[in-house]
Amino acid sequence: MIEPMRDLGRRLLIGLGIVAVGVMAIGYAYIFGGIATPVGGDRGVLAVPPNGTASAVLLDDGRPVFVVNDADAGVWVIDAQRPQLAGTLGELVAWCPQTRRFVDPGDGATYAPDGTLLGGPAEGGLVAFTSRPAPDDPASVIVGSDTEVRGRVPADAEPLTGCTSGMIVHEPKADETFDPSVAAEEEPPGWIWLEGTVRVIGDEVRLCDGQASSCEGFALTVGIDPASLADDAAGVGGRFIGRVRDGALEGLILVPDPLETS
């Protein structure tokens, strides 16, 4: 009885091995045939806007980016957050359709469609994500995990022009914006839309609910040096994107108001 059982065991192992090899072969056929793409560290699949335009979108993890389709520069996926010093409140840039340039509403810096700094007080350009055409959808790109900090052109290489109206900024969908205190207590970890006022209370930086000065409802904000907000005694109010983690907010970014940038 022992020998037949051994033969049966060997046959089962051989059969399982054949099945495994077959599954792997099918998987590789799909990959190399363009039917499926290895996900690896990819950050999402984004639609490419019409030539000469840009779209304000979010990656799979909620990070705000722009997809730019420029006749000269090509297709680029650009991190929407402006260059900033560590420990300071982040801020998003906007896209000006008239000049086909990124504009920093905070300091007036301007950037080319590929993120290169054209002028202003910033030290360098925006962050660009690697991307490649989606094999099964030529109108989309797959955003990779690698990034590159773009440089700057010579100071007098290109004159700066203003944007008079219609800037493109990131905006939440209906019912997608939360009070900070509610988000910190009830929302799962991840990026989220918030509305409130950043204030320094004692030695803490808080995102307070609404515009009231009392700050009775708030979420603790980590990663921002209170000293960096010393000149904003009344606080910084508006709409924000931030990450919820361990009952607090991190990576807080101020989002330009579409009315103020128009």
Short mmCIF file of N, CA, C and O in Angstrom, two decimals, residues 68-201:
data_model
loop_
_atom_site.label_atom_id
_atom_site.label_comp_id
_atom_site.label_asym_id
_atom_site.label_seq_id
_atom_site.Cartn_x
_atom_site.Cartn_y
_atom_site.Cartn_z
N VAL A 68 -0.80 67.33 -18.02
CA VAL A 68 -0.64 68.38 -19.02
C VAL A 68 -0.38 67.75 -20.37
O VAL A 68 0.44 66.84 -20.50
N ASN A 69 -1.10 68.24 -21.37
CA ASN A 69 -0.87 67.80 -22.75
C ASN A 69 -0.48 69.03 -23.56
O ASN A 69 -1.32 69.86 -23.92
N ASP A 70 0.81 69.17 -23.81
CA ASP A 70 1.33 70.36 -24.47
C ASP A 70 1.98 69.98 -25.79
O ASP A 70 2.74 69.01 -25.87
N ALA A 71 1.68 70.76 -26.83
CA ALA A 71 2.19 70.44 -28.16
C ALA A 71 3.70 70.43 -28.21
O ALA A 71 4.31 69.64 -28.94
N ASP A 72 4.34 71.29 -27.43
CA ASP A 72 5.81 71.37 -27.44
C ASP A 72 6.45 70.48 -26.37
O ASP A 72 7.43 69.79 -26.65
N ALA A 73 5.89 70.49 -25.16
CA ALA A 73 6.50 69.76 -24.05
C ALA A 73 6.07 68.31 -23.97
O ALA A 73 6.73 67.50 -23.32
N GLY A 74 4.95 67.95 -24.61
CA GLY A 74 4.45 66.59 -24.53
C GLY A 74 3.49 66.40 -23.37
O GLY A 74 2.93 67.37 -22.83
N VAL A 75 3.29 65.15 -22.97
CA VAL A 75 2.38 64.83 -21.86
C VAL A 75 3.19 64.67 -20.58
O VAL A 75 4.17 63.92 -20.54
N TRP A 76 2.77 65.40 -19.55
CA TRP A 76 3.46 65.37 -18.26
C TRP A 76 2.45 65.20 -17.13
O TRP A 76 1.33 65.70 -17.22
N VAL A 77 2.88 64.48 -16.09
CA VAL A 77 2.11 64.39 -14.85
C VAL A 77 2.90 65.13 -13.79
O VAL A 77 4.02 64.72 -13.42
N ILE A 78 2.36 66.23 -13.31
CA ILE A 78 3.06 67.15 -12.43
C ILE A 78 2.42 67.19 -11.05
O ILE A 78 1.20 67.36 -10.93
N ASP A 79 3.24 67.03 -10.01
CA ASP A 79 2.75 67.18 -8.64
C ASP A 79 2.25 68.61 -8.46
O ASP A 79 2.95 69.57 -8.78
N ALA A 80 1.02 68.75 -7.96
CA ALA A 80 0.41 70.07 -7.85
C ALA A 80 0.94 70.89 -6.68
O ALA A 80 0.62 72.08 -6.58
N GLN A 81 1.72 70.29 -5.80
CA GLN A 81 2.23 71.03 -4.64
C GLN A 81 3.46 71.84 -5.02
O GLN A 81 4.38 71.32 -5.65
N ARG A 82 3.46 73.10 -4.63
CA ARG A 82 4.60 73.97 -4.96
C ARG A 82 5.83 73.57 -4.15
O ARG A 82 5.70 72.93 -3.09
N PRO A 83 7.02 73.94 -4.58
CA PRO A 83 8.21 73.70 -3.77
C PRO A 83 8.09 74.44 -2.44
O PRO A 83 7.64 75.60 -2.41
N GLN A 84 8.47 73.80 -1.36
CA GLN A 84 8.34 74.43 -0.05
C GLN A 84 9.42 73.93 0.90
O GLN A 84 10.01 72.86 0.70
N LEU A 85 9.68 74.73 1.91
CA LEU A 85 10.63 74.34 2.94
C LEU A 85 9.99 73.33 3.87
O LEU A 85 8.78 73.35 4.10
N ALA A 86 10.79 72.45 4.43
CA ALA A 86 10.29 71.47 5.40
C ALA A 86 9.71 72.20 6.60
O ALA A 86 10.24 73.22 7.05
N GLY A 87 8.60 71.68 7.10
CA GLY A 87 7.99 72.27 8.29
C GLY A 87 7.08 73.44 8.01
O GLY A 87 6.68 74.14 8.95
N THR A 88 6.75 73.70 6.75
CA THR A 88 5.86 74.80 6.40
C THR A 88 4.56 74.26 5.81
O THR A 88 4.49 73.12 5.36
N LEU A 89 3.53 75.10 5.82
CA LEU A 89 2.24 74.74 5.26
C LEU A 89 2.36 74.65 3.74
O LEU A 89 2.85 75.56 3.09
N GLY A 90 1.91 73.55 3.18
CA GLY A 90 1.96 73.37 1.74
C GLY A 90 0.91 74.20 1.03
O GLY A 90 -0.06 74.67 1.63
N GLU A 91 1.08 74.36 -0.27
CA GLU A 91 0.10 75.08 -1.09
C GLU A 91 0.17 74.54 -2.51
O GLU A 91 1.24 74.20 -3.02
N LEU A 92 -1.00 74.44 -3.15
CA LEU A 92 -1.06 73.95 -4.51
C LEU A 92 -0.90 75.08 -5.51
O LEU A 92 -1.27 76.22 -5.24
N VAL A 93 -0.37 74.74 -6.67
CA VAL A 93 -0.31 75.69 -7.78
C VAL A 93 -1.60 75.58 -8.58
O VAL A 93 -2.40 74.67 -8.39
N ALA A 94 -1.79 76.52 -9.50
CA ALA A 94 -2.93 76.52 -10.41
C ALA A 94 -2.42 76.53 -11.84
O ALA A 94 -1.26 76.84 -12.11
N TRP A 95 -3.31 76.18 -12.78
CA TRP A 95 -2.95 76.18 -14.20
C TRP A 95 -3.68 77.31 -14.90
O TRP A 95 -4.90 77.46 -14.75
N CYS A 96 -2.93 78.12 -15.66
CA CYS A 96 -3.51 79.22 -16.42
C CYS A 96 -3.68 78.78 -17.87
O CYS A 96 -2.68 78.60 -18.58
N PRO A 97 -4.92 78.59 -18.34
CA PRO A 97 -5.12 78.14 -19.73
C PRO A 97 -4.65 79.16 -20.76
O PRO A 97 -4.24 78.77 -21.86
N GLN A 98 -4.69 80.45 -20.43
CA GLN A 98 -4.33 81.48 -21.40
C GLN A 98 -2.83 81.45 -21.73
O GLN A 98 -2.43 81.55 -22.88
N THR A 99 -2.02 81.34 -20.70
CA THR A 99 -0.57 81.37 -20.90
C THR A 99 0.03 79.96 -20.97
O THR A 99 1.21 79.82 -21.28
N ARG A 100 -0.80 78.94 -20.64
CA ARG A 100 -0.33 77.55 -20.57
C ARG A 100 0.87 77.46 -19.62
O ARG A 100 1.92 76.91 -19.96
N ARG A 101 0.67 77.99 -18.44
CA ARG A 101 1.70 78.00 -17.41
C ARG A 101 1.07 77.65 -16.06
O ARG A 101 -0.10 77.93 -15.81
N PHE A 102 1.88 77.05 -15.18
CA PHE A 102 1.48 76.91 -13.79
C PHE A 102 1.79 78.21 -13.05
O PHE A 102 2.82 78.85 -13.32
N VAL A 103 0.92 78.57 -12.12
CA VAL A 103 1.10 79.79 -11.34
C VAL A 103 0.96 79.45 -9.87
O VAL A 103 0.06 78.70 -9.48
N ASP A 104 1.86 79.96 -9.05
CA ASP A 104 1.78 79.83 -7.60
C ASP A 104 1.05 81.06 -7.07
O ASP A 104 1.60 82.15 -7.07
N PRO A 105 -0.22 80.91 -6.62
CA PRO A 105 -0.95 82.07 -6.13
C PRO A 105 -0.30 82.71 -4.90
O PRO A 105 -0.53 83.89 -4.62
N GLY A 106 0.51 81.94 -4.18
CA GLY A 106 1.11 82.46 -2.96
C GLY A 106 2.26 83.41 -3.21
O GLY A 106 2.31 84.51 -2.65
N ASP A 107 3.21 83.03 -4.07
CA ASP A 107 4.40 83.87 -4.27
C ASP A 107 4.55 84.36 -5.71
O ASP A 107 5.51 85.07 -6.02
N GLY A 108 3.63 83.99 -6.61
CA GLY A 108 3.67 84.49 -7.97
C GLY A 108 4.62 83.77 -8.90
O GLY A 108 4.77 84.17 -10.06
N ALA A 109 5.27 82.72 -8.45
CA ALA A 109 6.18 81.97 -9.32
C ALA A 109 5.40 81.33 -10.46
O ALA A 109 4.23 80.97 -10.31
N THR A 110 6.05 81.19 -11.61
CA THR A 110 5.42 80.56 -12.76
C THR A 110 6.29 79.39 -13.24
O THR A 110 7.51 79.41 -13.12
N TYR A 111 5.61 78.38 -13.79
CA TYR A 111 6.28 77.16 -14.20
C TYR A 111 5.79 76.74 -15.59
O TYR A 111 4.62 76.93 -15.94
N ALA A 112 6.68 76.15 -16.36
CA ALA A 112 6.35 75.65 -17.69
C ALA A 112 5.48 74.40 -17.58
O ALA A 112 5.35 73.81 -16.50
N PRO A 113 4.88 73.95 -18.70
CA PRO A 113 4.04 72.75 -18.65
C PRO A 113 4.75 71.50 -18.13
O PRO A 113 4.10 70.60 -17.59
N ASP A 114 6.07 71.44 -18.28
CA ASP A 114 6.81 70.28 -17.77
C ASP A 114 7.30 70.48 -16.35
O ASP A 114 8.06 69.66 -15.83
N GLY A 115 6.88 71.58 -15.69
CA GLY A 115 7.25 71.83 -14.30
C GLY A 115 8.50 72.67 -14.12
O GLY A 115 8.86 72.99 -12.99
N THR A 116 9.18 73.05 -15.19
CA THR A 116 10.39 73.86 -15.09
C THR A 116 10.05 75.26 -14.58
O THR A 116 9.10 75.88 -15.05
N LEU A 117 10.83 75.76 -13.61
CA LEU A 117 10.60 77.09 -13.07
C LEU A 117 10.98 78.14 -14.10
O LEU A 117 12.10 78.14 -14.62
N LEU A 118 10.06 79.05 -14.39
CA LEU A 118 10.31 80.13 -15.35
C LEU A 118 10.68 81.43 -14.66
O LEU A 118 11.42 82.24 -15.22
N GLY A 119 10.16 81.67 -13.48
CA GLY A 119 10.47 82.91 -12.77
C GLY A 119 9.76 82.96 -11.42
O GLY A 119 8.78 82.26 -11.19
N GLY A 120 10.29 83.78 -10.53
CA GLY A 120 9.71 83.90 -9.21
C GLY A 120 10.71 83.51 -8.13
O GLY A 120 11.84 83.12 -8.42
N PRO A 121 10.28 83.58 -6.88
CA PRO A 121 11.20 83.36 -5.76
C PRO A 121 11.55 81.90 -5.47
O PRO A 121 12.41 81.63 -4.65
N ALA A 122 10.88 80.94 -6.11
CA ALA A 122 11.16 79.53 -5.83
C ALA A 122 12.58 79.17 -6.26
O ALA A 122 13.15 79.78 -7.16
N GLU A 123 13.16 78.18 -5.60
CA GLU A 123 14.52 77.75 -5.90
C GLU A 123 14.61 76.76 -7.05
O GLU A 123 15.64 76.65 -7.70
N GLY A 124 13.54 76.04 -7.28
CA GLY A 124 13.56 75.03 -8.33
C GLY A 124 12.18 74.79 -8.87
O GLY A 124 11.21 75.45 -8.50
N GLY A 125 12.08 73.80 -9.78
CA GLY A 125 10.82 73.52 -10.43
C GLY A 125 9.92 72.59 -9.63
O GLY A 125 10.21 72.23 -8.49
N LEU A 126 8.81 72.20 -10.26
CA LEU A 126 7.85 71.29 -9.65
C LEU A 126 8.33 69.85 -9.80
O LEU A 126 9.28 69.56 -10.55
N VAL A 127 7.67 68.95 -9.11
CA VAL A 127 8.01 67.52 -9.18
C VAL A 127 7.20 66.87 -10.30
O VAL A 127 5.97 67.03 -10.37
N ALA A 128 7.88 66.16 -11.19
CA ALA A 128 7.23 65.45 -12.29
C ALA A 128 7.28 63.94 -12.02
O ALA A 128 8.32 63.41 -11.61
N PHE A 129 6.16 63.26 -12.26
CA PHE A 129 6.09 61.81 -12.14
C PHE A 129 6.39 61.16 -13.49
O PHE A 129 6.02 61.69 -14.54
N THR A 130 7.06 60.03 -13.44
CA THR A 130 7.23 59.27 -14.68
C THR A 130 5.87 58.74 -15.12
O THR A 130 4.99 58.45 -14.30
N SER A 131 5.68 58.64 -16.43
CA SER A 131 4.42 58.12 -16.95
C SER A 131 4.69 57.43 -18.28
O SER A 131 5.69 57.70 -18.95
N ARG A 132 3.78 56.56 -18.66
CA ARG A 132 3.89 55.85 -19.93
C ARG A 132 2.48 55.62 -20.47
O ARG A 132 1.51 55.55 -19.69
N PRO A 133 2.33 55.52 -21.78
CA PRO A 133 0.99 55.29 -22.35
C PRO A 133 0.39 53.99 -21.84
O PRO A 133 1.08 52.97 -21.70
N ALA A 134 -0.89 54.01 -21.57
CA ALA A 134 -1.59 52.78 -21.19
C ALA A 134 -1.72 51.88 -22.41
O ALA A 134 -2.19 52.34 -23.46
N PRO A 135 -1.31 50.61 -22.36
CA PRO A 135 -1.31 49.75 -23.54
C PRO A 135 -2.68 49.50 -24.13
O PRO A 135 -2.81 49.28 -25.33
N ASP A 136 -3.72 49.52 -23.31
CA ASP A 136 -5.06 49.24 -23.81
C ASP A 136 -5.92 50.49 -23.95
O ASP A 136 -7.12 50.40 -24.23
N ASP A 137 -5.32 51.68 -23.74
CA ASP A 137 -6.07 52.93 -23.85
C ASP A 137 -5.11 54.06 -24.20
O ASP A 137 -4.50 54.66 -23.32
N PRO A 138 -4.96 54.38 -25.49
CA PRO A 138 -4.00 55.41 -25.89
C PRO A 138 -4.33 56.80 -25.37
O PRO A 138 -3.48 57.69 -25.43
N ALA A 139 -5.55 57.00 -24.86
CA ALA A 139 -5.94 58.31 -24.33
C ALA A 139 -5.64 58.44 -22.84
O ALA A 139 -6.07 59.40 -22.21
N SER A 140 -4.91 57.48 -22.27
CA SER A 140 -4.59 57.49 -20.85
C SER A 140 -3.10 57.21 -20.64
O SER A 140 -2.43 56.66 -21.53
N VAL A 141 -2.60 57.58 -19.47
CA VAL A 141 -1.22 57.27 -19.09
C VAL A 141 -1.21 56.56 -17.75
O VAL A 141 -2.07 56.79 -16.90
N ILE A 142 -0.23 55.68 -17.60
CA ILE A 142 0.00 55.02 -16.32
C ILE A 142 1.07 55.82 -15.58
O ILE A 142 2.16 56.06 -16.12
N VAL A 143 0.79 56.23 -14.36
CA VAL A 143 1.71 57.05 -13.58
C VAL A 143 2.60 56.13 -12.75
O VAL A 143 2.10 55.32 -11.96
N GLY A 144 3.91 56.26 -12.94
CA GLY A 144 4.85 55.43 -12.20
C GLY A 144 5.19 56.00 -10.84
O GLY A 144 4.70 57.06 -10.44
N SER A 145 6.08 55.31 -10.14
CA SER A 145 6.45 55.74 -8.79
C SER A 145 7.65 56.67 -8.78
O SER A 145 7.87 57.39 -7.80
N ASP A 146 8.44 56.69 -9.85
CA ASP A 146 9.63 57.54 -9.88
C ASP A 146 9.26 59.00 -10.13
O ASP A 146 8.28 59.30 -10.82
N THR A 147 10.04 59.89 -9.55
CA THR A 147 9.79 61.32 -9.71
C THR A 147 11.09 62.05 -10.05
O THR A 147 12.19 61.52 -9.85
N GLU A 148 10.93 63.27 -10.54
CA GLU A 148 12.07 64.11 -10.89
C GLU A 148 11.73 65.55 -10.54
O GLU A 148 10.65 66.05 -10.89
N VAL A 149 12.63 66.23 -9.82
CA VAL A 149 12.44 67.64 -9.53
C VAL A 149 12.96 68.44 -10.72
O VAL A 149 14.14 68.36 -11.06
N ARG A 150 12.08 69.19 -11.36
CA ARG A 150 12.47 69.95 -12.53
C ARG A 150 13.32 71.16 -12.12
O ARG A 150 13.20 71.68 -11.02
N GLY A 151 14.15 71.62 -13.03
CA GLY A 151 15.04 72.74 -12.75
C GLY A 151 14.41 74.08 -13.11
O GLY A 151 13.19 74.23 -13.07
N ARG A 152 15.25 75.02 -13.47
CA ARG A 152 14.76 76.34 -13.86
C ARG A 152 15.51 76.82 -15.09
O ARG A 152 16.64 76.40 -15.36
N VAL A 153 14.87 77.69 -15.85
CA VAL A 153 15.50 78.28 -17.03
C VAL A 153 16.27 79.51 -16.59
O VAL A 153 16.08 80.01 -15.47
N PRO A 154 17.17 80.03 -17.43
CA PRO A 154 17.84 81.29 -17.08
C PRO A 154 16.84 82.38 -16.74
O PRO A 154 15.74 82.43 -17.30
N ALA A 155 17.20 83.26 -15.84
CA ALA A 155 16.27 84.24 -15.29
C ALA A 155 15.58 85.08 -16.35
O ALA A 155 14.42 85.46 -16.19
N ASP A 156 16.27 85.39 -17.45
CA ASP A 156 15.69 86.27 -18.46
C ASP A 156 15.30 85.52 -19.73
O ASP A 156 15.16 86.11 -20.80
N ALA A 157 15.12 84.22 -19.62
CA ALA A 157 14.87 83.43 -20.82
C ALA A 157 13.47 83.64 -21.38
O ALA A 157 13.26 83.52 -22.58
N GLU A 158 12.49 83.93 -20.53
CA GLU A 158 11.13 84.04 -21.01
C GLU A 158 10.38 85.06 -20.17
O GLU A 158 10.40 85.01 -18.95
N PRO A 159 9.71 86.04 -20.81
CA PRO A 159 8.96 87.03 -20.03
C PRO A 159 7.77 86.39 -19.34
O PRO A 159 7.17 85.44 -19.84
N LEU A 160 7.44 86.90 -18.17
CA LEU A 160 6.31 86.39 -17.40
C LEU A 160 5.06 87.19 -17.75
O LEU A 160 5.10 88.42 -17.84
N THR A 161 3.95 86.51 -17.95
CA THR A 161 2.70 87.18 -18.24
C THR A 161 1.65 86.76 -17.23
O THR A 161 1.70 85.65 -16.69
N GLY A 162 0.69 87.65 -16.97
CA GLY A 162 -0.33 87.37 -15.96
C GLY A 162 -1.47 86.54 -16.51
O GLY A 162 -1.66 86.41 -17.72
N CYS A 163 -2.23 85.97 -15.60
CA CYS A 163 -3.42 85.20 -15.96
C CYS A 163 -4.63 85.99 -15.48
O CYS A 163 -4.75 86.26 -14.28
N THR A 164 -5.50 86.36 -16.38
CA THR A 164 -6.60 87.26 -16.02
C THR A 164 -7.84 86.53 -15.52
O THR A 164 -8.60 87.09 -14.73
N SER A 165 -8.08 85.31 -15.95
CA SER A 165 -9.29 84.61 -15.50
C SER A 165 -9.20 83.12 -15.83
O SER A 165 -8.38 82.69 -16.62
N GLY A 166 -10.10 82.39 -15.18
CA GLY A 166 -10.30 80.99 -15.54
C GLY A 166 -9.20 80.03 -15.17
O GLY A 166 -9.00 79.03 -15.87
N MET A 167 -8.48 80.28 -14.07
CA MET A 167 -7.46 79.32 -13.66
C MET A 167 -8.08 77.98 -13.28
O MET A 167 -9.18 77.92 -12.73
N ILE A 168 -7.36 76.91 -13.58
CA ILE A 168 -7.80 75.56 -13.22
C ILE A 168 -7.16 75.16 -11.90
O ILE A 168 -5.94 75.19 -11.77
N VAL A 169 -7.99 74.81 -10.93
CA VAL A 169 -7.51 74.39 -9.61
C VAL A 169 -8.21 73.09 -9.23
O VAL A 169 -9.21 72.70 -9.84
N HIS A 170 -7.69 72.45 -8.22
CA HIS A 170 -8.33 71.23 -7.72
C HIS A 170 -9.56 71.61 -6.90
O HIS A 170 -9.52 72.53 -6.08
N GLU A 171 -10.65 70.89 -7.13
CA GLU A 171 -11.89 71.14 -6.41
C GLU A 171 -12.51 69.81 -6.00
O GLU A 171 -12.47 68.83 -6.75
N PRO A 172 -13.10 69.75 -4.80
CA PRO A 172 -13.72 68.51 -4.35
C PRO A 172 -15.07 68.29 -5.01
O PRO A 172 -15.69 69.22 -5.53
N LYS A 173 -15.52 67.07 -4.98
CA LYS A 173 -16.87 66.76 -5.44
C LYS A 173 -17.86 67.12 -4.33
O LYS A 173 -17.48 67.47 -3.22
N ALA A 174 -19.13 67.06 -4.66
CA ALA A 174 -20.17 67.39 -3.68
C ALA A 174 -20.07 66.48 -2.46
O ALA A 174 -19.84 65.27 -2.59
N ASP A 175 -20.23 67.08 -1.28
CA ASP A 175 -20.22 66.34 0.00
C ASP A 175 -18.90 65.60 0.25
O ASP A 175 -18.87 64.58 0.92
N GLU A 176 -17.81 66.12 -0.30
CA GLU A 176 -16.51 65.46 -0.14
C GLU A 176 -15.61 66.20 0.85
O GLU A 176 -14.52 65.74 1.16
N THR A 177 -16.06 67.36 1.35
CA THR A 177 -15.25 68.18 2.26
C THR A 177 -15.73 67.99 3.69
O THR A 177 -16.93 68.04 3.97
N PHE A 178 -14.77 67.80 4.62
CA PHE A 178 -15.09 67.50 6.01
C PHE A 178 -14.59 68.59 6.95
O PHE A 178 -13.62 69.29 6.65
N ASP A 179 -15.27 68.71 8.10
CA ASP A 179 -14.71 69.50 9.20
C ASP A 179 -13.51 68.75 9.75
O ASP A 179 -13.54 67.52 9.87
N PRO A 180 -12.45 69.45 10.13
CA PRO A 180 -11.24 68.78 10.62
C PRO A 180 -11.49 67.85 11.80
O PRO A 180 -10.96 66.73 11.84
N SER A 181 -12.29 68.31 12.79
CA SER A 181 -12.51 67.49 13.98
C SER A 181 -13.22 66.19 13.64
O SER A 181 -12.92 65.14 14.21
N VAL A 182 -14.16 66.25 12.70
CA VAL A 182 -14.88 65.04 12.29
C VAL A 182 -13.96 64.10 11.53
O VAL A 182 -13.95 62.88 11.77
N ALA A 183 -13.16 64.66 10.64
CA ALA A 183 -12.27 63.83 9.82
C ALA A 183 -11.25 63.08 10.68
O ALA A 183 -11.01 61.89 10.48
N ALA A 184 -10.65 63.78 11.64
CA ALA A 184 -9.61 63.17 12.47
C ALA A 184 -10.17 62.04 13.33
O ALA A 184 -9.48 61.06 13.61
N GLU A 185 -11.43 62.16 13.75
CA GLU A 185 -12.02 61.17 14.65
C GLU A 185 -12.68 60.01 13.92
O GLU A 185 -12.70 58.90 14.43
N GLU A 186 -13.22 60.27 12.74
CA GLU A 186 -14.08 59.27 12.12
C GLU A 186 -13.59 58.72 10.78
O GLU A 186 -14.00 57.64 10.37
N GLU A 187 -12.73 59.47 10.07
CA GLU A 187 -12.34 59.03 8.74
C GLU A 187 -11.15 58.07 8.79
O GLU A 187 -10.28 58.21 9.65
N PRO A 188 -11.09 57.11 7.87
CA PRO A 188 -9.96 56.17 7.83
C PRO A 188 -8.70 56.88 7.34
O PRO A 188 -8.77 57.97 6.76
N PRO A 189 -7.53 56.28 7.55
CA PRO A 189 -6.28 56.90 7.09
C PRO A 189 -6.29 57.14 5.58
O PRO A 189 -6.82 56.34 4.82
N GLY A 190 -5.70 58.26 5.17
CA GLY A 190 -5.63 58.59 3.75
C GLY A 190 -5.88 60.06 3.50
O GLY A 190 -6.19 60.83 4.41
N TRP A 191 -5.73 60.48 2.24
CA TRP A 191 -5.94 61.87 1.85
C TRP A 191 -7.42 62.22 1.93
O TRP A 191 -8.28 61.38 1.64
N ILE A 192 -7.69 63.48 2.27
CA ILE A 192 -9.07 63.90 2.44
C ILE A 192 -9.18 65.40 2.23
O ILE A 192 -8.22 66.15 2.45
N TRP A 193 -10.36 65.86 1.78
CA TRP A 193 -10.64 67.28 1.65
C TRP A 193 -11.12 67.84 2.98
O TRP A 193 -11.94 67.22 3.66
N LEU A 194 -10.62 69.03 3.33
CA LEU A 194 -10.95 69.65 4.62
C LEU A 194 -11.23 71.14 4.41
O LEU A 194 -10.76 71.74 3.46
N GLU A 195 -11.98 71.71 5.34
CA GLU A 195 -12.23 73.15 5.31
C GLU A 195 -12.11 73.69 6.72
O GLU A 195 -12.69 73.15 7.65
N GLY A 196 -11.33 74.75 6.90
CA GLY A 196 -11.14 75.30 8.23
C GLY A 196 -10.08 76.39 8.23
O GLY A 196 -9.80 77.01 7.21
N THR A 197 -9.47 76.60 9.41
CA THR A 197 -8.46 77.64 9.58
C THR A 197 -7.28 77.07 10.35
O THR A 197 -7.46 76.50 11.43
N VAL A 198 -6.09 77.22 9.79
CA VAL A 198 -4.87 76.78 10.47
C VAL A 198 -4.49 77.85 11.50
O VAL A 198 -4.30 79.01 11.14
N ARG A 199 -4.35 77.45 12.76
CA ARG A 199 -3.97 78.39 13.82
C ARG A 199 -2.93 77.75 14.74
O ARG A 199 -2.89 76.53 14.89
N VAL A 200 -2.13 78.60 15.33
CA VAL A 200 -1.17 78.17 16.34
C VAL A 200 -1.81 78.41 17.70
O VAL A 200 -2.12 79.55 18.06
N ILE A 201 -2.02 77.34 18.45
CA ILE A 201 -2.61 77.41 19.79
C ILE A 201 -1.57 76.84 20.76
O ILE A 201 -1.31 75.64 20.77
#
